Short mmCIF file of C-alpha atoms in Angstrom, two decimals:
data_model
loop_
_atom_site.label_atom_id
_atom_site.label_comp_id
_atom_site.label_asym_id
_atom_site.label_seq_id
_atom_site.Cartn_x
_atom_site.Cartn_y
_atom_site.Cartn_z
CA UNK A 1 25.91 42.46 -15.77
CA UNK A 2 24.27 39.44 -16.05
CA UNK A 3 24.93 36.83 -18.67
CA UNK A 4 21.55 35.54 -20.67
CA UNK A 5 20.35 32.16 -19.05
CA UNK A 6 17.33 31.02 -20.98
CA UNK A 7 16.72 27.39 -21.02
CA UNK A 8 19.00 26.64 -19.14
CA UNK A 9 18.32 23.34 -16.64
CA UNK A 10 17.92 24.06 -12.62
CA UNK A 11 17.00 22.60 -9.76
CA UNK A 12 16.50 18.71 -10.07
CA UNK A 13 17.76 18.82 -13.25
CA UNK A 14 20.83 18.85 -12.01
CA UNK A 15 20.89 16.03 -10.12
CA UNK A 16 20.85 12.85 -10.04
CA UNK A 17 17.16 12.86 -9.94
CA UNK A 18 16.72 13.63 -13.45
CA UNK A 19 17.28 11.08 -15.50
CA UNK A 20 18.95 12.85 -18.53
CA UNK A 21 21.34 14.27 -15.87
CA UNK A 22 21.84 10.37 -14.58
CA UNK A 23 22.77 9.12 -17.94
CA UNK A 24 25.26 11.68 -19.15
CA UNK A 25 25.80 14.49 -16.18
CA UNK A 26 28.56 15.27 -18.34
CA UNK A 27 26.54 16.44 -21.78
CA UNK A 28 24.07 18.60 -19.84
CA UNK A 29 26.92 20.73 -17.70
CA UNK A 30 29.09 21.36 -20.61
CA UNK A 31 26.34 22.21 -23.05
CA UNK A 32 25.19 24.76 -19.41
CA UNK A 33 28.64 26.05 -19.39
CA UNK A 34 29.21 26.87 -22.99
CA UNK A 35 26.14 29.13 -22.64
CA UNK A 36 27.56 30.62 -19.36
CA UNK A 37 30.30 30.13 -16.58
CA UNK A 38 27.80 30.52 -13.35
CA UNK A 39 24.08 29.35 -13.73
CA UNK A 40 21.59 31.40 -11.72
CA UNK A 41 19.80 28.49 -10.26
CA UNK A 42 17.39 29.87 -7.33
CA UNK A 43 15.87 26.47 -7.02
CA UNK A 44 17.71 23.47 -5.16
CA UNK A 45 20.71 25.98 -5.17
CA UNK A 46 21.33 29.71 -5.18
CA UNK A 47 24.28 29.70 -7.90
CA UNK A 48 26.24 27.45 -9.90
CA UNK A 49 29.76 27.72 -11.00
CA UNK A 50 30.58 25.23 -14.08
CA UNK A 51 33.57 27.20 -15.45
CA UNK A 52 37.24 25.81 -14.16
CA UNK A 53 38.81 29.61 -14.51
CA UNK A 54 35.73 30.59 -11.81
CA UNK A 55 35.74 27.73 -10.03
CA UNK A 56 39.40 27.52 -9.21
CA UNK A 57 39.21 31.27 -7.90
CA UNK A 58 36.18 30.39 -5.87
CA UNK A 59 37.76 27.45 -4.28
CA UNK A 60 40.72 29.20 -3.54
CA UNK A 61 39.39 32.33 -1.67
CA UNK A 62 39.86 32.21 2.01
CA UNK A 63 37.57 35.00 1.93
CA UNK A 64 34.24 33.28 1.16
CA UNK A 65 32.31 32.06 4.14
CA UNK A 66 31.38 28.18 4.25
CA UNK A 67 29.13 28.01 7.38
CA UNK A 68 25.63 28.19 5.77
CA UNK A 69 24.61 30.06 9.11
CA UNK A 70 26.00 32.97 6.81
CA UNK A 71 22.64 32.62 4.78
CA UNK A 72 20.13 35.04 3.86
CA UNK A 73 16.43 33.96 4.36
CA UNK A 74 16.03 33.89 0.65
CA UNK A 75 18.83 31.76 0.31
CA UNK A 76 17.55 28.09 -0.80
CA UNK A 77 19.06 26.40 2.32
CA UNK A 78 17.24 28.43 4.55
CA UNK A 79 13.60 28.07 2.11
CA UNK A 80 14.61 24.09 2.46
CA UNK A 81 14.18 24.46 6.31
CA UNK A 82 17.84 23.14 7.47
CA UNK A 83 18.51 23.38 10.50
CA UNK A 84 21.23 25.80 10.66
CA UNK A 85 20.89 26.32 15.01
CA UNK A 86 24.29 24.08 15.47
CA UNK A 87 28.15 24.23 14.73
CA UNK A 88 28.34 22.42 11.13
CA UNK A 89 30.80 19.94 10.53
CA UNK A 90 34.47 20.47 9.64
CA UNK A 91 33.77 20.89 5.97
CA UNK A 92 31.42 23.87 6.43
CA UNK A 93 33.33 25.92 9.27
CA UNK A 94 34.78 28.76 9.02
CA UNK A 95 38.02 30.53 10.68
CA UNK A 96 38.75 30.69 13.64
CA UNK A 97 36.92 27.56 14.42
CA UNK A 98 37.56 25.57 11.46
CA UNK A 99 41.33 26.34 12.00
CA UNK A 100 41.63 25.46 15.45
CA UNK A 101 39.40 22.07 14.76
CA UNK A 102 41.15 21.11 11.44
CA UNK A 103 44.35 21.85 13.29
CA UNK A 104 43.65 19.37 15.79
CA UNK A 105 41.92 16.25 13.53
CA UNK A 106 44.60 17.40 10.83
CA UNK A 107 47.41 15.91 13.53
CA UNK A 108 45.66 12.85 13.87
CA UNK A 109 44.45 12.22 10.50
CA UNK A 110 47.58 12.67 9.12
CA UNK A 111 49.48 11.23 5.54
CA UNK A 112 51.40 8.99 7.88
CA UNK A 113 48.47 6.73 9.66
CA UNK A 114 46.87 6.84 6.26
CA UNK A 115 49.69 4.99 4.55
CA UNK A 116 49.92 2.43 7.32
CA UNK A 117 47.15 1.19 6.59
CA UNK A 118 48.14 0.31 2.99
CA UNK A 119 48.96 -3.43 4.17
CA UNK A 120 45.88 -3.50 5.69
CA UNK A 121 43.53 -2.35 3.02
CA UNK A 122 45.48 -4.40 0.51
CA UNK A 123 44.68 -7.97 2.61
CA UNK A 124 41.07 -6.77 2.70
CA UNK A 125 40.82 -6.47 -0.96
CA UNK A 126 41.77 -10.03 -0.91
CA UNK A 127 39.49 -10.98 1.10
CA UNK A 128 36.12 -9.26 -0.69
CA UNK A 129 37.27 -10.53 -3.60
CA UNK A 130 38.10 -13.96 -2.65
CA UNK A 131 34.76 -13.94 -1.32
CA UNK A 132 32.92 -12.49 -4.15
CA UNK A 133 33.60 -15.90 -6.24
CA UNK A 134 34.98 -16.54 -9.77
CA UNK A 135 31.40 -16.15 -11.39
CA UNK A 136 29.01 -13.15 -12.27
CA UNK A 137 29.24 -10.82 -9.10
CA UNK A 138 27.40 -7.61 -7.96
CA UNK A 139 30.92 -4.96 -7.88
CA UNK A 140 29.07 -2.67 -5.36
CA UNK A 141 27.49 -4.86 -3.03
CA UNK A 142 30.50 -7.47 -2.51
CA UNK A 143 33.97 -4.98 -2.39
CA UNK A 144 32.42 -1.75 -3.26
CA UNK A 145 30.61 -1.32 -0.20
CA UNK A 146 31.56 -2.85 3.19
CA UNK A 147 35.57 -2.09 2.05
CA UNK A 148 35.33 1.62 2.84
CA UNK A 149 33.31 0.84 6.23
CA UNK A 150 35.72 -2.07 7.35
CA UNK A 151 38.57 0.33 6.52
CA UNK A 152 37.56 3.48 8.44
CA UNK A 153 36.13 1.33 10.95
CA UNK A 154 39.74 -0.49 11.47
CA UNK A 155 41.63 2.99 11.45
CA UNK A 156 39.58 4.60 14.07
CA UNK A 157 39.63 1.62 16.58
CA UNK A 158 36.53 0.16 16.24
CA UNK A 159 36.01 -3.66 16.59
CA UNK A 160 34.54 -5.82 13.70
CA UNK A 161 31.66 -6.98 14.99
CA UNK A 162 30.16 -3.20 15.06
CA UNK A 163 31.22 -2.77 11.11
CA UNK A 164 27.29 -4.55 9.64
CA UNK A 165 26.12 -1.89 11.85
CA UNK A 166 28.76 1.13 10.71
CA UNK A 167 27.52 0.52 7.45
CA UNK A 168 23.87 0.49 8.19
CA UNK A 169 24.14 3.99 10.68
CA UNK A 170 26.38 5.56 8.47
CA UNK A 171 24.05 5.10 4.84
CA UNK A 172 21.03 6.34 7.18
CA UNK A 173 23.01 9.04 7.91
CA UNK A 174 23.86 9.97 4.75
CA UNK A 175 20.51 9.90 3.35
CA UNK A 176 19.65 12.01 5.77
CA UNK A 177 22.06 14.71 6.12
CA UNK A 178 23.60 15.03 2.60
CA UNK A 179 19.93 14.57 1.00
CA UNK A 180 18.44 17.90 0.96
CA UNK A 181 14.93 16.36 -0.02
CA UNK A 182 15.09 13.38 2.23
CA UNK A 183 11.26 12.42 3.31
CA UNK A 184 10.75 13.10 7.19
CA UNK A 185 11.08 9.20 7.91
CA UNK A 186 14.37 9.26 6.49
CA UNK A 187 15.80 11.78 8.26
CA UNK A 188 14.32 10.08 11.13
CA UNK A 189 16.12 7.16 10.97
CA UNK A 190 19.06 9.01 10.13
CA UNK A 191 18.57 11.09 13.39
CA UNK A 192 18.56 7.53 15.28
CA UNK A 193 21.44 6.30 13.24
CA UNK A 194 23.29 9.62 14.74
CA UNK A 195 22.40 8.78 18.42
CA UNK A 196 23.70 4.97 17.73
CA UNK A 197 26.95 6.10 16.78
CA UNK A 198 27.61 8.76 19.09
CA UNK A 199 26.68 6.30 21.83
CA UNK A 200 29.10 3.63 20.49
CA UNK A 201 31.87 6.44 20.01
CA UNK A 202 31.24 8.07 23.59
CA UNK A 203 31.65 4.60 24.75
CA UNK A 204 34.92 3.31 22.34
CA UNK A 205 36.49 7.21 24.48
CA UNK A 206 35.31 6.06 27.56
CA UNK A 207 37.03 2.76 27.32
CA UNK A 208 40.18 4.73 26.28
CA UNK A 209 40.27 7.04 29.27
CA UNK A 210 39.70 4.04 31.84
CA UNK A 211 42.84 2.07 29.95
CA UNK A 212 46.71 3.48 29.29
CA UNK A 213 45.11 5.25 25.78
CA UNK A 214 48.59 3.83 24.70
CA UNK A 215 46.90 2.48 21.39
CA UNK A 216 47.65 2.95 18.04
CA UNK A 217 43.83 3.92 16.43
CA UNK A 218 42.38 6.88 15.00
CA UNK A 219 40.09 7.34 17.98
CA UNK A 220 42.95 7.48 20.71
CA UNK A 221 45.04 9.96 18.56
CA UNK A 222 42.08 11.99 18.22
CA UNK A 223 42.34 12.30 22.00
CA UNK A 224 45.35 12.93 22.52
CA UNK A 225 46.10 15.68 19.19
CA UNK A 226 47.58 19.02 20.92
CA UNK A 227 47.81 21.76 18.19
CA UNK A 228 48.59 25.15 19.67
CA UNK A 229 47.98 24.50 23.51
CA UNK A 230 44.57 22.98 22.74
CA UNK A 231 42.94 19.45 22.31
CA UNK A 232 39.35 18.12 21.36
CA UNK A 233 36.39 17.97 23.52
CA UNK A 234 34.87 14.36 24.20
CA UNK A 235 32.20 16.00 22.04
CA UNK A 236 34.41 17.50 19.37
CA UNK A 237 36.14 13.78 18.86
CA UNK A 238 32.85 11.97 18.59
CA UNK A 239 31.56 14.39 15.82
CA UNK A 240 34.67 14.48 13.98
CA UNK A 241 35.02 10.47 14.15
CA UNK A 242 31.13 10.54 12.52
CA UNK A 243 32.26 12.79 9.72
CA UNK A 244 35.12 10.69 8.98
CA UNK A 245 33.24 7.35 8.83
CA UNK A 246 30.14 9.01 6.86
CA UNK A 247 32.82 11.24 3.98
CA UNK A 248 34.67 8.18 4.11
CA UNK A 249 32.13 5.63 3.57
CA UNK A 250 29.31 6.79 1.00
CA UNK A 251 32.03 8.56 -1.22
CA UNK A 252 34.14 5.60 -1.60
CA UNK A 253 31.92 3.37 -2.21
CA UNK A 254 30.84 5.56 -5.19
CA UNK A 255 34.37 6.05 -5.85
CA UNK A 256 35.24 2.68 -6.25
CA UNK A 257 31.90 1.25 -8.58
CA UNK A 258 32.89 4.34 -11.10
CA UNK A 259 35.80 3.51 -11.40
CA UNK A 260 35.58 -0.16 -12.44
CA UNK A 261 32.24 0.77 -14.57
CA UNK A 262 34.39 3.55 -16.09
CA UNK A 263 37.72 1.23 -16.53
CA UNK A 264 35.44 -1.43 -18.28
CA UNK A 265 33.74 0.67 -20.91
CA UNK A 266 36.75 2.72 -22.01
CA UNK A 267 37.73 -0.10 -24.90
CA UNK A 268 40.87 -1.85 -24.14
CA UNK A 269 41.89 -0.22 -20.69
CA UNK A 270 41.23 -3.29 -18.58
CA UNK A 271 43.81 -5.28 -20.46
CA UNK A 272 46.56 -2.51 -20.69
CA UNK A 273 46.12 -2.03 -16.74
CA UNK A 274 47.06 -6.20 -16.96
CA UNK A 275 49.78 -5.68 -18.93
CA UNK A 276 51.57 -2.78 -17.22
CA UNK A 277 50.47 -2.01 -13.43
CA UNK A 278 52.42 0.50 -13.27
CA UNK A 279 49.53 2.77 -14.80
CA UNK A 280 47.19 1.91 -12.09
CA UNK A 281 47.94 5.40 -9.60
CA UNK A 282 47.24 7.25 -12.90
CA UNK A 283 44.43 5.31 -13.81
CA UNK A 284 42.96 6.03 -10.36
CA UNK A 285 43.46 9.56 -10.76
CA UNK A 286 42.09 9.38 -13.89
CA UNK A 287 38.86 8.06 -12.34
CA UNK A 288 38.20 10.36 -9.67
CA UNK A 289 38.34 13.10 -12.40
CA UNK A 290 36.03 11.32 -14.52
CA UNK A 291 33.35 11.07 -12.14
CA UNK A 292 33.82 12.96 -9.04
CA UNK A 293 31.44 11.47 -6.13
CA UNK A 294 30.55 14.35 -4.85
CA UNK A 295 28.97 16.75 -7.87
CA UNK A 296 29.34 19.76 -6.11
CA UNK A 297 30.77 21.75 -2.80
CA UNK A 298 29.22 25.17 -1.40
CA UNK A 299 31.16 28.37 -0.73
CA UNK A 300 29.05 31.61 0.64
CA UNK A 301 29.06 35.20 -0.79
CA UNK A 302 30.62 37.37 2.33
CA UNK A 303 29.58 40.74 0.43
CA UNK A 304 27.46 41.44 -2.92
CA UNK A 305 30.32 40.23 -5.71
CA UNK A 306 30.53 39.53 -9.43
CA UNK A 307 31.47 35.80 -10.69
CA UNK A 308 31.48 35.17 -14.67
CA UNK A 309 28.97 37.91 -15.83
CA UNK A 310 26.21 37.13 -13.19
CA UNK A 311 25.69 39.06 -9.81
CA UNK A 312 25.32 37.24 -6.60
CA UNK A 313 23.73 39.04 -3.35
CA UNK A 314 25.42 38.98 -0.26
CA UNK A 315 24.62 35.70 1.94
CA UNK A 316 23.73 33.32 -1.67
CA UNK A 317 25.29 29.80 -1.67
CA UNK A 318 27.58 29.19 -4.46
CA UNK A 319 27.80 26.02 -5.51
CA UNK A 320 31.10 24.52 -7.50
CA UNK A 321 30.06 22.20 -9.73
CA UNK A 322 32.97 19.91 -9.09
CA UNK A 323 32.32 17.40 -12.07
CA UNK A 324 31.80 20.48 -14.35
CA UNK A 325 34.98 21.82 -13.51
CA UNK A 326 36.88 18.83 -14.25
CA UNK A 327 35.00 18.04 -17.31
CA UNK A 328 36.04 22.17 -18.74
CA UNK A 329 38.45 21.94 -22.11
CA UNK A 330 40.53 24.87 -20.70
CA UNK A 331 41.50 22.16 -17.98
CA UNK A 332 42.17 18.65 -19.26
CA UNK A 333 42.15 18.80 -23.34
CA UNK A 334 39.34 16.00 -24.60
CA UNK A 335 37.95 16.10 -21.15
CA UNK A 336 35.17 13.34 -21.79
CA UNK A 337 37.78 10.82 -22.64
CA UNK A 338 38.12 8.54 -20.01
CA UNK A 339 42.03 8.06 -20.58
CA UNK A 340 44.14 5.86 -17.61
CA UNK A 341 47.32 7.57 -19.56
CA UNK A 342 46.01 10.81 -19.48
CA UNK A 343 49.58 12.87 -18.17
CA UNK A 344 48.77 15.24 -16.22
CA UNK A 345 45.36 14.46 -15.08
CA UNK A 346 44.15 17.71 -13.84
CA UNK A 347 41.02 17.69 -11.21
CA UNK A 348 38.87 19.47 -8.15
CA UNK A 349 37.22 16.37 -7.18
CA UNK A 350 38.58 16.61 -3.75
CA UNK A 351 37.76 20.89 -3.63
CA UNK A 352 40.38 23.10 -2.78
CA UNK A 353 41.60 25.98 -0.57
CA UNK A 354 40.93 25.42 3.28
CA UNK A 355 38.02 22.76 2.86
CA UNK A 356 40.30 20.49 0.28
CA UNK A 357 39.28 16.97 1.60
CA UNK A 358 41.05 15.75 4.38
CA UNK A 359 40.88 11.97 3.00
CA UNK A 360 41.85 12.35 -0.11
CA UNK A 361 44.42 10.46 0.38
CA UNK A 362 42.99 7.14 2.08
CA UNK A 363 40.05 7.32 -0.87
CA UNK A 364 42.92 7.66 -3.24
CA UNK A 365 44.85 4.51 -1.49
CA UNK A 366 41.66 2.14 -1.34
CA UNK A 367 41.14 2.39 -4.90
CA UNK A 368 44.50 1.95 -5.71
CA UNK A 369 44.87 -1.10 -3.75
CA UNK A 370 41.62 -2.62 -5.04
CA UNK A 371 42.03 -1.96 -8.57
CA UNK A 372 45.70 -3.51 -8.23
CA UNK A 373 44.00 -6.63 -6.68
CA UNK A 374 41.09 -6.49 -9.21
CA UNK A 375 43.36 -6.78 -11.74
CA UNK A 376 45.49 -9.46 -10.82
CA UNK A 377 42.55 -11.78 -9.98
CA UNK A 378 40.57 -11.12 -12.56
CA UNK A 379 42.70 -10.26 -16.18
CA UNK A 380 39.57 -10.98 -18.18
CA UNK A 381 37.28 -9.03 -16.37
CA UNK A 382 34.21 -7.66 -18.45
CA UNK A 383 30.88 -6.03 -17.99
CA UNK A 384 27.99 -8.43 -17.13
CA UNK A 385 26.03 -7.72 -20.22
CA UNK A 386 22.69 -9.78 -18.15
CA UNK A 387 22.41 -6.50 -15.79
CA UNK A 388 22.11 -2.88 -16.72
CA UNK A 389 24.86 -0.56 -14.51
CA UNK A 390 22.14 1.38 -12.20
CA UNK A 391 23.67 4.44 -10.87
CA UNK A 392 22.56 6.17 -7.72
CA UNK A 393 19.18 8.50 -7.01
CA UNK A 394 21.16 10.67 -4.39
CA UNK A 395 20.89 14.93 -5.80
CA UNK A 396 24.26 15.50 -4.86
CA UNK A 397 26.04 12.24 -5.47
CA UNK A 398 27.43 10.25 -8.58
CA UNK A 399 27.75 6.46 -7.78
CA UNK A 400 26.43 3.21 -9.11
CA UNK A 401 23.57 1.49 -6.94
CA UNK A 402 24.63 -1.89 -9.03
CA UNK A 403 27.24 -2.79 -11.29
CA UNK A 404 27.64 -6.45 -12.66
CA UNK A 405 30.98 -8.24 -13.46
CA UNK A 406 32.30 -11.51 -14.27
CA UNK A 407 35.55 -13.04 -15.55
CA UNK A 408 35.15 -13.57 -19.81
#
């Protein structure tokens, strides 16, 4: 059985390149979900899951591959000409490679290490806020962009003199790797940035091997991590350090920007946080639910299957639209209302199953510490009416290019 799918958005209409989608992605996705739980795209993606019921099952299914090399020649990923000759990054690996790498990286990049970063993140938040001044400022440019880069660089153990280069290289790699429509010039910049990062991380590893390797930084932890008698090779350490930098940079910048924007737009929410800072952790979770930085995550049909009444052939990509799942009324009552006191806050923003985001605790920590510092410093903060909020146009991401704020 295949559901009727006439007059549904497809391709670029389901990305930030569409003005309609960019202005209100929830309205577009809600309307599509109302007609079918699974959409056959066939243009930019193969199949798109819009229903939380179906999405939860797909995310939890450990038998579904994630490695894009499992796609068939007619899959949109192959038709776009993606390079599928190398092992994918950790978020797209399949077992047994994924189990080995995740076990090793997870031992180094663990909850204890992330929590130890909290005091440094809190200090950094205050420093960035101080530098922003007391008048109107672009929150994204002044705070949301530098905070994640400096944070992950500190955790990795990279000297502060490289922070500016880190941001440039990371942004260029994100633009090239995570935008399926990136033009050749952008891809070339991304490739050059990858080389620069590889050289820097390789030098950092060599310096540690020449020393005592007794530091408390993440690169040292990746070098010494052991799981079931195995260790990461040096090229693997470099690759996963790159992934942690890229994944923890753009997505957290986007989360921080939309979080502040949505709180300020939601009635008296800012004043409520000022009056009751205990609401901050819940407000952060609601921000993560309401607008996840990444629209979708992918699996691949390992065999012919049916989802939500739609037949999906083996080897085709299944894109789980995380934003749509979060706004499914079957999961969250009144899902399109931003509510800092929502209980419970249910979301799929960090994926699920074996590919649940490793960096989720760090993103949440940064958002909590920043919101706490912002509420303390700016009890009367408002969006600056002299500037419109400008959303990014990277197809797979939801974030702000610019968002000006000021004390009232």
